[in-house]
């Protein structure tokens, strides 16, 4: 589960990590008041208007704007709320923007040698060492994946103790490596340790601050202050039962609706960019199925694992979800019956063929369907499908996995 930036800021603040003030709005008419609140007390009013979507690349797409007046804030809000945001991290059609963050703009100190004092911090899990790890870099405010690829030496990694977490000496060591000085070191340590606690206590899979900045020195803070500007969190959904306060933050309008629909039926579904729908039992077999579809020239439209104990109703719903994707031009069913019996799948196919409504109002499958069944109750399953051939004229039987992949790719 993900949350928006304005929610992430509140979460950081609850762990003692300083962030600029701001508020979320959902209409352009609220932008002027939000601008006034964000810039109250500033000698030179300056705020930032940021689209709240689950995708990066907002700045380059024009959905992060600095504004100096209330009319500018209203203009920026009007643009963002009336246009879809498109970036390399969004679908081709872009994402609709329904929420904005209007926040006080931070005055970032310049870095000697050029650039700004921006840093990257994140806590995640290192699969190689089986430990949580702090990742840090002086190259904040940019795509960290690109930095890691081009200049891996610019990335600092510090493993967390499984019981003690991020210890003080570790955080100070990282702070010195990042170039913090004087009081900045203590402030940076507080941020790192707060982020590490948050990661564990809230069952995160990713806790990221990008950028962490040093503000321009002032008489009150001659060395500048270390504050967080933007944050991104992902939470382990298996742990949400422990965190009702986090579950309440979920924005289902930002989630893939087909994936949300699948969850209600206990199906594991992830939408992809291809045109061959896949219905498989078992995550490993589903991955292998997608691989072999790719091997024979096809592009999977989804990952869908019906699991080992799906009902006929769930299987019927699985077909409905797959066929609701207009990009799907063919469907491949690959079932190796164990706990999930082949006759259950077969009945689900028949149900879907007799109940599924197409966009033109017709009922049944209008795309090629290739079915491979093996295992428990396979003969009963095959008989059900043979008896229903008149209802599913587009169906072909496959002898094995390779045969199924070849047939569906050829048909599509």
mmCIF file of C-alpha atoms in Angstrom:
data_model
loop_
_atom_site.group_PDB
_atom_site.id
_atom_site.type_symbol
_atom_site.label_atom_id
_atom_site.label_comp_id
_atom_site.label_asym_id
_atom_site.label_seq_id
_atom_site.Cartn_x
_atom_site.Cartn_y
_atom_site.Cartn_z
ATOM 1 C CA UNK A 1 0.000 0.000 0.000
ATOM 2 C CA UNK A 2 1.169 3.517 -0.819
ATOM 3 C CA UNK A 3 0.208 6.899 0.584
ATOM 4 C CA UNK A 4 0.370 10.412 -0.803
ATOM 5 C CA UNK A 5 3.132 12.902 -0.092
ATOM 6 C CA UNK A 6 0.954 15.089 2.143
ATOM 7 C CA UNK A 7 0.167 12.022 4.259
ATOM 8 C CA UNK A 8 3.835 10.992 4.280
ATOM 9 C CA UNK A 9 4.807 14.414 5.615
ATOM 10 C CA UNK A 10 2.447 14.008 8.547
ATOM 11 C CA UNK A 11 3.900 10.581 9.250
ATOM 12 C CA UNK A 12 7.443 12.010 9.234
ATOM 13 C CA UNK A 13 6.365 14.795 11.565
ATOM 14 C CA UNK A 14 4.935 12.262 14.019
ATOM 15 C CA UNK A 15 8.424 10.724 14.279
ATOM 16 C CA UNK A 16 10.120 14.033 14.991
ATOM 17 C CA UNK A 17 11.384 14.612 11.441
ATOM 18 C CA UNK A 18 10.980 18.288 10.458
ATOM 19 C CA UNK A 19 9.022 19.096 7.280
ATOM 20 C CA UNK A 20 7.710 22.403 5.876
ATOM 21 C CA UNK A 21 4.117 23.334 6.612
ATOM 22 C CA UNK A 22 1.424 22.753 4.011
ATOM 23 C CA UNK A 23 -2.044 21.430 3.342
ATOM 24 C CA UNK A 24 -3.894 19.243 0.865
ATOM 25 C CA UNK A 25 -6.580 20.742 -1.368
ATOM 26 C CA UNK A 26 -8.974 19.203 -3.861
ATOM 27 C CA UNK A 27 -10.181 22.270 -5.746
ATOM 28 C CA UNK A 28 -8.554 25.276 -7.399
ATOM 29 C CA UNK A 29 -10.800 27.580 -5.376
ATOM 30 C CA UNK A 30 -9.007 26.497 -2.199
ATOM 31 C CA UNK A 31 -5.533 27.289 -3.549
ATOM 32 C CA UNK A 32 -5.435 30.962 -2.557
ATOM 33 C CA UNK A 33 -6.259 30.280 1.090
ATOM 34 C CA UNK A 34 -3.790 27.393 1.177
ATOM 35 C CA UNK A 35 -1.090 29.670 -0.275
ATOM 36 C CA UNK A 36 -1.763 32.307 2.392
ATOM 37 C CA UNK A 37 -1.556 29.707 5.166
ATOM 38 C CA UNK A 38 1.651 28.177 3.799
ATOM 39 C CA UNK A 39 3.449 31.520 3.433
ATOM 40 C CA UNK A 40 2.227 33.212 6.610
ATOM 41 C CA UNK A 41 5.102 35.027 8.277
ATOM 42 C CA UNK A 42 7.457 34.763 5.292
ATOM 43 C CA UNK A 43 9.195 37.973 4.192
ATOM 44 C CA UNK A 44 9.128 36.856 0.568
ATOM 45 C CA UNK A 45 6.106 34.568 0.082
ATOM 46 C CA UNK A 46 6.973 31.475 -1.913
ATOM 47 C CA UNK A 47 5.038 28.220 -2.019
ATOM 48 C CA UNK A 48 5.051 25.048 -4.047
ATOM 49 C CA UNK A 49 2.018 23.374 -5.596
ATOM 50 C CA UNK A 50 2.495 19.617 -6.105
ATOM 51 C CA UNK A 51 0.217 17.048 -7.700
ATOM 52 C CA UNK A 52 -0.556 14.106 -5.403
ATOM 53 C CA UNK A 53 -0.312 10.968 -7.533
ATOM 54 C CA UNK A 54 1.425 7.608 -7.137
ATOM 55 C CA UNK A 55 4.066 8.297 -9.781
ATOM 56 C CA UNK A 56 7.368 10.099 -10.106
ATOM 57 C CA UNK A 57 8.514 12.612 -12.712
ATOM 58 C CA UNK A 58 6.049 15.267 -11.549
ATOM 59 C CA UNK A 59 8.476 18.161 -11.840
ATOM 60 C CA UNK A 60 9.502 17.430 -15.424
ATOM 61 C CA UNK A 61 5.841 16.941 -16.341
ATOM 62 C CA UNK A 62 4.946 20.410 -15.031
ATOM 63 C CA UNK A 63 3.007 19.169 -12.011
ATOM 64 C CA UNK A 64 5.271 20.745 -9.398
ATOM 65 C CA UNK A 65 5.253 24.554 -9.567
ATOM 66 C CA UNK A 66 6.773 27.307 -7.459
ATOM 67 C CA UNK A 67 4.350 30.190 -6.952
ATOM 68 C CA UNK A 68 4.831 33.658 -5.477
ATOM 69 C CA UNK A 69 1.242 34.881 -5.259
ATOM 70 C CA UNK A 70 -2.218 33.530 -4.541
ATOM 71 C CA UNK A 71 -3.330 34.025 -8.200
ATOM 72 C CA UNK A 72 -0.306 32.005 -9.352
ATOM 73 C CA UNK A 73 -1.247 29.246 -6.913
ATOM 74 C CA UNK A 74 -4.800 29.219 -8.264
ATOM 75 C CA UNK A 75 -3.531 29.113 -11.840
ATOM 76 C CA UNK A 76 -1.185 26.200 -11.073
ATOM 77 C CA UNK A 77 -3.950 24.310 -9.248
ATOM 78 C CA UNK A 78 -6.373 24.858 -12.129
ATOM 79 C CA UNK A 79 -3.874 23.461 -14.614
ATOM 80 C CA UNK A 80 -3.041 20.377 -12.551
ATOM 81 C CA UNK A 81 -6.631 19.495 -11.678
ATOM 82 C CA UNK A 82 -7.825 19.836 -15.273
ATOM 83 C CA UNK A 83 -5.025 17.909 -17.014
ATOM 84 C CA UNK A 84 -3.756 14.343 -16.800
ATOM 85 C CA UNK A 85 -0.154 13.993 -15.651
ATOM 86 C CA UNK A 86 2.076 12.067 -18.029
ATOM 87 C CA UNK A 87 5.594 10.930 -17.165
ATOM 88 C CA UNK A 88 7.789 7.842 -17.769
ATOM 89 C CA UNK A 89 6.234 6.360 -14.619
ATOM 90 C CA UNK A 90 2.582 6.746 -15.683
ATOM 91 C CA UNK A 91 0.472 4.840 -18.210
ATOM 92 C CA UNK A 92 0.486 6.360 -21.727
ATOM 93 C CA UNK A 93 -2.848 8.066 -21.057
ATOM 94 C CA UNK A 94 -1.451 9.650 -17.883
ATOM 95 C CA UNK A 95 -2.999 9.936 -14.421
ATOM 96 C CA UNK A 96 -5.900 12.077 -13.326
ATOM 97 C CA UNK A 97 -4.980 14.473 -10.523
ATOM 98 C CA UNK A 98 -7.560 14.898 -7.761
ATOM 99 C CA UNK A 99 -5.448 16.172 -4.864
ATOM 100 C CA UNK A 100 -2.751 18.833 -4.536
ATOM 101 C CA UNK A 101 -0.286 19.756 -1.811
ATOM 102 C CA UNK A 102 0.257 23.479 -1.292
ATOM 103 C CA UNK A 103 3.290 23.858 0.941
ATOM 104 C CA UNK A 104 5.813 26.406 2.088
ATOM 105 C CA UNK A 105 8.754 26.439 -0.289
ATOM 106 C CA UNK A 106 12.120 25.652 1.276
ATOM 107 C CA UNK A 107 15.152 27.868 0.729
ATOM 108 C CA UNK A 108 17.851 25.285 -0.063
ATOM 109 C CA UNK A 109 21.447 26.196 0.674
ATOM 110 C CA UNK A 110 23.840 26.158 -2.308
ATOM 111 C CA UNK A 111 26.572 23.537 -2.327
ATOM 112 C CA UNK A 112 30.163 24.586 -2.750
ATOM 113 C CA UNK A 113 31.213 23.492 -6.202
ATOM 114 C CA UNK A 114 27.698 23.925 -7.599
ATOM 115 C CA UNK A 115 24.274 22.478 -7.075
ATOM 116 C CA UNK A 116 22.148 22.485 -3.949
ATOM 117 C CA UNK A 117 22.474 20.797 -0.573
ATOM 118 C CA UNK A 118 20.091 17.935 -1.353
ATOM 119 C CA UNK A 119 20.437 14.359 -0.101
ATOM 120 C CA UNK A 120 18.712 11.010 -0.500
ATOM 121 C CA UNK A 121 17.756 8.724 2.402
ATOM 122 C CA UNK A 122 15.825 5.450 2.371
ATOM 123 C CA UNK A 123 15.271 2.338 4.450
ATOM 124 C CA UNK A 124 14.385 -0.885 2.678
ATOM 125 C CA UNK A 125 15.160 -4.598 2.892
ATOM 126 C CA UNK A 126 18.345 -6.006 1.373
ATOM 127 C CA UNK A 127 17.453 -9.461 0.075
ATOM 128 C CA UNK A 128 21.095 -10.491 -0.204
ATOM 129 C CA UNK A 129 21.936 -9.915 3.460
ATOM 130 C CA UNK A 130 18.381 -10.525 4.729
ATOM 131 C CA UNK A 131 18.565 -7.336 6.758
ATOM 132 C CA UNK A 132 17.000 -3.900 6.620
ATOM 133 C CA UNK A 133 19.409 -1.345 5.228
ATOM 134 C CA UNK A 134 19.864 2.418 5.183
ATOM 135 C CA UNK A 135 20.662 3.792 1.730
ATOM 136 C CA UNK A 136 22.005 7.334 1.476
ATOM 137 C CA UNK A 137 23.508 9.602 -1.157
ATOM 138 C CA UNK A 138 24.590 13.205 -1.637
ATOM 139 C CA UNK A 139 22.732 13.103 -4.955
ATOM 140 C CA UNK A 140 19.263 13.954 -3.680
ATOM 141 C CA UNK A 141 16.386 15.314 -5.719
ATOM 142 C CA UNK A 142 17.099 13.104 -8.742
ATOM 143 C CA UNK A 143 16.302 9.553 -9.797
ATOM 144 C CA UNK A 144 18.359 7.459 -7.404
ATOM 145 C CA UNK A 145 18.097 4.401 -9.673
ATOM 146 C CA UNK A 146 20.033 6.235 -12.358
ATOM 147 C CA UNK A 147 22.698 7.327 -9.865
ATOM 148 C CA UNK A 148 23.060 3.747 -8.608
ATOM 149 C CA UNK A 149 23.490 2.535 -12.175
ATOM 150 C CA UNK A 150 25.890 5.229 -13.400
ATOM 151 C CA UNK A 151 27.886 5.913 -10.220
ATOM 152 C CA UNK A 152 27.390 3.164 -7.626
ATOM 153 C CA UNK A 153 30.202 4.632 -5.542
ATOM 154 C CA UNK A 154 27.897 7.591 -4.783
ATOM 155 C CA UNK A 155 25.573 5.295 -2.806
ATOM 156 C CA UNK A 156 26.204 4.703 0.910
ATOM 157 C CA UNK A 157 24.746 1.563 2.480
ATOM 158 C CA UNK A 158 24.516 0.852 6.204
ATOM 159 C CA UNK A 159 22.842 -2.369 7.422
ATOM 160 C CA UNK A 160 20.537 -2.120 10.427
ATOM 161 C CA UNK A 161 20.914 -4.383 13.424
ATOM 162 C CA UNK A 162 17.969 -6.849 13.427
ATOM 163 C CA UNK A 163 17.109 -6.032 17.057
ATOM 164 C CA UNK A 164 18.746 -2.679 17.869
ATOM 165 C CA UNK A 165 17.927 -1.010 14.552
ATOM 166 C CA UNK A 166 20.033 1.906 13.307
ATOM 167 C CA UNK A 167 22.487 2.738 16.071
ATOM 168 C CA UNK A 168 23.808 6.200 16.791
ATOM 169 C CA UNK A 169 27.383 5.547 15.711
ATOM 170 C CA UNK A 170 26.127 4.179 12.370
ATOM 171 C CA UNK A 171 23.966 7.224 11.704
ATOM 172 C CA UNK A 172 26.811 9.600 12.619
ATOM 173 C CA UNK A 173 29.167 7.716 10.315
ATOM 174 C CA UNK A 174 26.709 8.147 7.440
ATOM 175 C CA UNK A 175 26.161 11.817 8.309
ATOM 176 C CA UNK A 176 29.917 12.507 8.121
ATOM 177 C CA UNK A 177 30.172 10.658 4.793
ATOM 178 C CA UNK A 178 27.344 12.788 3.420
ATOM 179 C CA UNK A 179 29.226 15.940 4.402
ATOM 180 C CA UNK A 180 27.097 17.227 7.265
ATOM 181 C CA UNK A 181 28.917 19.497 9.712
ATOM 182 C CA UNK A 182 28.434 20.915 13.204
ATOM 183 C CA UNK A 183 24.819 20.862 14.419
ATOM 184 C CA UNK A 184 23.743 19.429 11.075
ATOM 185 C CA UNK A 185 25.212 16.068 12.113
ATOM 186 C CA UNK A 186 22.914 15.732 15.123
ATOM 187 C CA UNK A 187 19.904 16.823 13.060
ATOM 188 C CA UNK A 188 20.717 14.317 10.305
ATOM 189 C CA UNK A 189 21.188 11.522 12.872
ATOM 190 C CA UNK A 190 17.763 12.307 14.355
ATOM 191 C CA UNK A 191 16.192 12.088 10.889
ATOM 192 C CA UNK A 192 17.905 8.778 10.045
ATOM 193 C CA UNK A 193 17.027 7.113 13.331
ATOM 194 C CA UNK A 194 13.453 8.397 13.155
ATOM 195 C CA UNK A 195 13.093 7.016 9.642
ATOM 196 C CA UNK A 196 14.518 3.661 10.748
ATOM 197 C CA UNK A 197 12.040 3.419 13.643
ATOM 198 C CA UNK A 198 9.171 4.378 11.392
ATOM 199 C CA UNK A 199 10.161 1.702 8.857
ATOM 200 C CA UNK A 200 10.003 -1.086 11.440
ATOM 201 C CA UNK A 201 7.102 0.113 13.567
ATOM 202 C CA UNK A 202 4.804 0.757 10.602
ATOM 203 C CA UNK A 203 5.685 -2.427 8.671
ATOM 204 C CA UNK A 204 7.097 -0.546 5.678
ATOM 205 C CA UNK A 205 8.639 -2.121 2.620
ATOM 206 C CA UNK A 206 10.110 1.266 1.652
ATOM 207 C CA UNK A 207 10.593 4.489 3.614
ATOM 208 C CA UNK A 208 12.221 7.170 1.471
ATOM 209 C CA UNK A 209 13.076 10.846 1.884
ATOM 210 C CA UNK A 210 14.082 12.566 -1.350
ATOM 211 C CA UNK A 211 15.274 15.186 -0.982
ATOM 212 C CA UNK A 212 16.551 15.791 2.517
ATOM 213 C CA UNK A 213 17.947 19.319 2.444
ATOM 214 C CA UNK A 214 19.991 21.891 4.308
ATOM 215 C CA UNK A 215 18.242 25.261 4.421
ATOM 216 C CA UNK A 216 20.002 28.535 3.712
ATOM 217 C CA UNK A 217 21.713 29.859 6.879
ATOM 218 C CA UNK A 218 19.863 32.489 8.887
ATOM 219 C CA UNK A 219 20.755 34.421 12.095
ATOM 220 C CA UNK A 220 18.714 31.863 14.057
ATOM 221 C CA UNK A 221 20.326 28.905 12.265
ATOM 222 C CA UNK A 222 23.777 29.976 11.044
ATOM 223 C CA UNK A 223 24.559 26.468 9.767
ATOM 224 C CA UNK A 224 21.140 25.942 8.239
ATOM 225 C CA UNK A 225 18.645 23.272 9.274
ATOM 226 C CA UNK A 226 18.238 19.712 8.025
ATOM 227 C CA UNK A 227 14.636 19.102 6.913
ATOM 228 C CA UNK A 228 12.741 16.643 4.725
ATOM 229 C CA UNK A 229 10.995 17.962 1.633
ATOM 230 C CA UNK A 230 9.441 14.932 -0.044
ATOM 231 C CA UNK A 231 8.800 11.395 1.163
ATOM 232 C CA UNK A 232 7.546 8.119 -0.240
ATOM 233 C CA UNK A 233 6.281 5.132 1.734
ATOM 234 C CA UNK A 234 5.141 1.651 0.797
ATOM 235 C CA UNK A 235 3.586 -0.580 3.438
ATOM 236 C CA UNK A 236 3.346 -4.351 3.657
ATOM 237 C CA UNK A 237 -0.371 -5.023 3.207
ATOM 238 C CA UNK A 238 0.011 -8.221 5.248
ATOM 239 C CA UNK A 239 0.748 -6.020 8.271
ATOM 240 C CA UNK A 240 -2.124 -3.567 7.853
ATOM 241 C CA UNK A 241 -4.292 -5.433 10.358
ATOM 242 C CA UNK A 242 -1.890 -4.021 12.980
ATOM 243 C CA UNK A 243 -2.234 -0.485 11.635
ATOM 244 C CA UNK A 244 -5.837 0.631 11.136
ATOM 245 C CA UNK A 245 -4.577 4.220 11.132
ATOM 246 C CA UNK A 246 -2.537 3.451 8.005
ATOM 247 C CA UNK A 247 -5.295 1.463 6.312
ATOM 248 C CA UNK A 248 -7.519 4.532 6.713
ATOM 249 C CA UNK A 249 -5.045 6.549 4.598
ATOM 250 C CA UNK A 250 -5.440 4.333 1.512
ATOM 251 C CA UNK A 251 -6.601 6.204 -1.590
ATOM 252 C CA UNK A 252 -8.387 3.568 -3.636
ATOM 253 C CA UNK A 253 -8.998 6.003 -6.497
ATOM 254 C CA UNK A 254 -5.252 5.866 -7.181
ATOM 255 C CA UNK A 255 -5.165 2.064 -7.281
ATOM 256 C CA UNK A 256 -5.763 -0.131 -10.301
ATOM 257 C CA UNK A 257 -9.482 -0.879 -10.037
ATOM 258 C CA UNK A 258 -9.117 -4.369 -11.516
ATOM 259 C CA UNK A 259 -6.495 -5.201 -8.879
ATOM 260 C CA UNK A 260 -8.791 -3.904 -6.127
ATOM 261 C CA UNK A 261 -11.639 -5.982 -7.531
ATOM 262 C CA UNK A 262 -9.451 -9.104 -7.589
ATOM 263 C CA UNK A 263 -8.501 -8.660 -3.923
ATOM 264 C CA UNK A 264 -12.148 -8.996 -2.893
ATOM 265 C CA UNK A 265 -12.180 -12.518 -4.351
ATOM 266 C CA UNK A 266 -8.799 -13.556 -2.958
ATOM 267 C CA UNK A 267 -7.129 -13.390 -6.377
ATOM 268 C CA UNK A 268 -3.566 -12.181 -6.933
ATOM 269 C CA UNK A 269 -3.797 -9.943 -9.996
ATOM 270 C CA UNK A 270 -1.346 -7.419 -11.410
ATOM 271 C CA UNK A 271 -2.068 -5.576 -14.654
ATOM 272 C CA UNK A 272 0.707 -5.515 -17.268
ATOM 273 C CA UNK A 273 1.122 -3.929 -20.702
ATOM 274 C CA UNK A 274 0.654 -6.935 -23.017
ATOM 275 C CA UNK A 275 -2.318 -8.417 -24.868
ATOM 276 C CA UNK A 276 -2.420 -12.067 -23.712
ATOM 277 C CA UNK A 277 -4.417 -12.603 -20.534
ATOM 278 C CA UNK A 278 -3.083 -15.342 -18.232
ATOM 279 C CA UNK A 279 -5.075 -17.346 -15.684
ATOM 280 C CA UNK A 280 -2.867 -19.702 -13.686
ATOM 281 C CA UNK A 281 -2.834 -21.433 -10.311
ATOM 282 C CA UNK A 282 0.335 -20.847 -8.310
ATOM 283 C CA UNK A 283 2.648 -17.853 -8.353
ATOM 284 C CA UNK A 284 5.657 -19.793 -9.627
ATOM 285 C CA UNK A 285 3.674 -21.386 -12.443
ATOM 286 C CA UNK A 286 2.212 -17.965 -13.296
ATOM 287 C CA UNK A 287 5.733 -16.530 -13.634
ATOM 288 C CA UNK A 288 6.798 -19.484 -15.786
ATOM 289 C CA UNK A 289 3.680 -19.033 -17.925
ATOM 290 C CA UNK A 290 4.484 -15.388 -18.565
ATOM 291 C CA UNK A 291 8.072 -16.315 -19.408
ATOM 292 C CA UNK A 292 7.050 -18.911 -21.969
ATOM 293 C CA UNK A 293 4.509 -16.552 -23.532
ATOM 294 C CA UNK A 294 7.355 -14.038 -23.969
ATOM 295 C CA UNK A 295 9.608 -16.804 -25.319
ATOM 296 C CA UNK A 296 7.166 -17.481 -28.140
ATOM 297 C CA UNK A 297 6.705 -13.841 -29.079
ATOM 298 C CA UNK A 298 3.724 -12.844 -26.955
ATOM 299 C CA UNK A 299 3.258 -10.151 -24.319
ATOM 300 C CA UNK A 300 1.433 -11.033 -21.065
ATOM 301 C CA UNK A 301 -1.406 -8.663 -20.176
ATOM 302 C CA UNK A 302 -1.430 -9.645 -16.521
ATOM 303 C CA UNK A 303 -0.211 -11.814 -13.689
ATOM 304 C CA UNK A 304 -3.178 -13.703 -12.234
ATOM 305 C CA UNK A 305 -2.862 -16.454 -9.654
ATOM 306 C CA UNK A 306 -6.215 -17.946 -8.666
ATOM 307 C CA UNK A 307 -4.545 -19.769 -5.777
ATOM 308 C CA UNK A 308 -5.131 -23.257 -4.515
ATOM 309 C CA UNK A 309 -8.644 -22.954 -3.143
ATOM 310 C CA UNK A 310 -10.545 -20.588 -5.433
ATOM 311 C CA UNK A 311 -14.288 -21.139 -5.881
ATOM 312 C CA UNK A 312 -16.187 -21.297 -9.177
ATOM 313 C CA UNK A 313 -17.373 -17.770 -8.426
ATOM 314 C CA UNK A 314 -13.778 -16.539 -8.010
ATOM 315 C CA UNK A 315 -12.655 -18.215 -11.244
ATOM 316 C CA UNK A 316 -15.608 -16.668 -13.099
ATOM 317 C CA UNK A 317 -14.638 -13.269 -11.651
ATOM 318 C CA UNK A 318 -11.024 -13.850 -12.727
ATOM 319 C CA UNK A 319 -12.145 -14.224 -16.353
ATOM 320 C CA UNK A 320 -14.308 -11.148 -16.055
ATOM 321 C CA UNK A 321 -11.347 -9.125 -14.760
ATOM 322 C CA UNK A 322 -9.041 -10.356 -17.534
ATOM 323 C CA UNK A 323 -11.590 -9.663 -20.275
ATOM 324 C CA UNK A 324 -12.407 -6.213 -18.884
ATOM 325 C CA UNK A 325 -8.990 -5.104 -20.133
ATOM 326 C CA UNK A 326 -9.551 -3.817 -23.693
ATOM 327 C CA UNK A 327 -5.934 -4.617 -24.561
ATOM 328 C CA UNK A 328 -6.510 -8.381 -24.111
ATOM 329 C CA UNK A 329 -6.677 -10.116 -27.499
ATOM 330 C CA UNK A 330 -6.378 -13.682 -26.240
ATOM 331 C CA UNK A 331 -6.469 -15.677 -22.997
ATOM 332 C CA UNK A 332 -4.294 -18.562 -21.862
ATOM 333 C CA UNK A 333 -5.394 -20.819 -19.010
ATOM 334 C CA UNK A 334 -2.666 -22.958 -17.446
ATOM 335 C CA UNK A 335 -3.791 -25.143 -14.566
ATOM 336 C CA UNK A 336 -1.833 -27.899 -12.873
ATOM 337 C CA UNK A 337 -4.452 -29.367 -10.593
ATOM 338 C CA UNK A 338 -3.552 -30.117 -7.002
ATOM 339 C CA UNK A 339 -5.686 -28.524 -4.326
ATOM 340 C CA UNK A 340 -7.191 -26.465 -7.158
ATOM 341 C CA UNK A 341 -9.126 -29.098 -9.102
ATOM 342 C CA UNK A 342 -9.313 -28.967 -12.894
ATOM 343 C CA UNK A 343 -13.101 -29.390 -12.938
ATOM 344 C CA UNK A 344 -13.486 -26.242 -10.800
ATOM 345 C CA UNK A 345 -11.484 -24.271 -13.348
ATOM 346 C CA UNK A 346 -13.423 -25.825 -16.231
ATOM 347 C CA UNK A 347 -16.745 -24.896 -14.656
ATOM 348 C CA UNK A 348 -15.471 -21.372 -14.098
ATOM 349 C CA UNK A 349 -14.579 -21.142 -17.796
ATOM 350 C CA UNK A 350 -18.059 -22.308 -18.778
ATOM 351 C CA UNK A 351 -19.670 -19.867 -16.342
ATOM 352 C CA UNK A 352 -17.623 -16.989 -17.721
ATOM 353 C CA UNK A 353 -18.487 -17.952 -21.293
ATOM 354 C CA UNK A 354 -22.195 -17.878 -20.533
ATOM 355 C CA UNK A 355 -22.230 -14.798 -18.280
ATOM 356 C CA UNK A 356 -19.487 -12.437 -19.433
ATOM 357 C CA UNK A 357 -20.868 -9.384 -21.212
ATOM 358 C CA UNK A 358 -18.756 -7.719 -23.884
ATOM 359 C CA UNK A 359 -18.627 -3.998 -24.578
ATOM 360 C CA UNK A 360 -21.109 -4.409 -27.462
ATOM 361 C CA UNK A 361 -23.616 -6.123 -25.167
ATOM 362 C CA UNK A 362 -23.015 -9.643 -26.450
ATOM 363 C CA UNK A 363 -22.315 -12.538 -24.083
ATOM 364 C CA UNK A 364 -19.344 -14.938 -24.200
ATOM 365 C CA UNK A 365 -15.726 -14.904 -25.295
ATOM 366 C CA UNK A 366 -14.847 -12.903 -28.366
ATOM 367 C CA UNK A 367 -11.116 -13.549 -28.101
ATOM 368 C CA UNK A 368 -9.154 -16.784 -28.610
ATOM 369 C CA UNK A 369 -8.968 -19.003 -25.523
ATOM 370 C CA UNK A 370 -6.293 -21.672 -25.067
ATOM 371 C CA UNK A 371 -6.660 -24.084 -22.145
ATOM 372 C CA UNK A 372 -4.088 -26.450 -20.683
ATOM 373 C CA UNK A 373 -5.322 -28.656 -17.840
ATOM 374 C CA UNK A 374 -3.361 -31.317 -15.955
ATOM 375 C CA UNK A 375 -3.639 -32.913 -12.532
ATOM 376 C CA UNK A 376 -6.497 -33.514 -10.123
ATOM 377 C CA UNK A 377 -9.850 -34.247 -11.816
ATOM 378 C CA UNK A 378 -8.394 -33.447 -15.227
ATOM 379 C CA UNK A 379 -10.658 -35.854 -17.098
ATOM 380 C CA UNK A 380 -13.765 -34.373 -15.491
ATOM 381 C CA UNK A 381 -12.508 -30.898 -16.387
ATOM 382 C CA UNK A 382 -11.840 -31.808 -20.010
ATOM 383 C CA UNK A 383 -15.307 -33.379 -20.296
ATOM 384 C CA UNK A 384 -16.935 -30.188 -19.023
ATOM 385 C CA UNK A 385 -15.078 -28.166 -21.637
ATOM 386 C CA UNK A 386 -15.847 -30.638 -24.450
ATOM 387 C CA UNK A 387 -19.540 -30.526 -23.569
ATOM 388 C CA UNK A 388 -19.457 -26.716 -23.675
ATOM 389 C CA UNK A 389 -17.736 -26.296 -27.055
ATOM 390 C CA UNK A 390 -20.866 -24.802 -28.595
ATOM 391 C CA UNK A 391 -20.773 -22.053 -25.960
ATOM 392 C CA UNK A 392 -17.044 -21.404 -26.381
ATOM 393 C CA UNK A 393 -16.253 -21.687 -30.122
ATOM 394 C CA UNK A 394 -13.026 -19.703 -29.659
ATOM 395 C CA UNK A 395 -11.546 -22.319 -27.282
ATOM 396 C CA UNK A 396 -8.576 -24.565 -28.129
ATOM 397 C CA UNK A 397 -7.126 -27.331 -25.992
ATOM 398 C CA UNK A 398 -3.369 -27.596 -25.455
ATOM 399 C CA UNK A 399 -1.359 -30.717 -24.691
ATOM 400 C CA UNK A 400 1.303 -29.003 -22.585
ATOM 401 C CA UNK A 401 2.649 -25.595 -21.582
ATOM 402 C CA UNK A 402 4.732 -25.052 -24.713
ATOM 403 C CA UNK A 403 1.841 -26.058 -26.953
ATOM 404 C CA UNK A 404 -0.457 -23.646 -25.093
ATOM 405 C CA UNK A 405 1.956 -20.729 -25.450
ATOM 406 C CA UNK A 406 2.486 -21.371 -29.155
ATOM 407 C CA UNK A 407 -1.237 -21.604 -29.821
ATOM 408 C CA UNK A 408 -2.239 -18.455 -27.956
ATOM 409 C CA UNK A 409 0.601 -16.421 -29.482
ATOM 410 C CA UNK A 410 -0.312 -17.635 -32.968
ATOM 411 C CA UNK A 411 -3.996 -16.891 -32.391
ATOM 412 C CA UNK A 412 -3.291 -13.366 -31.152
#
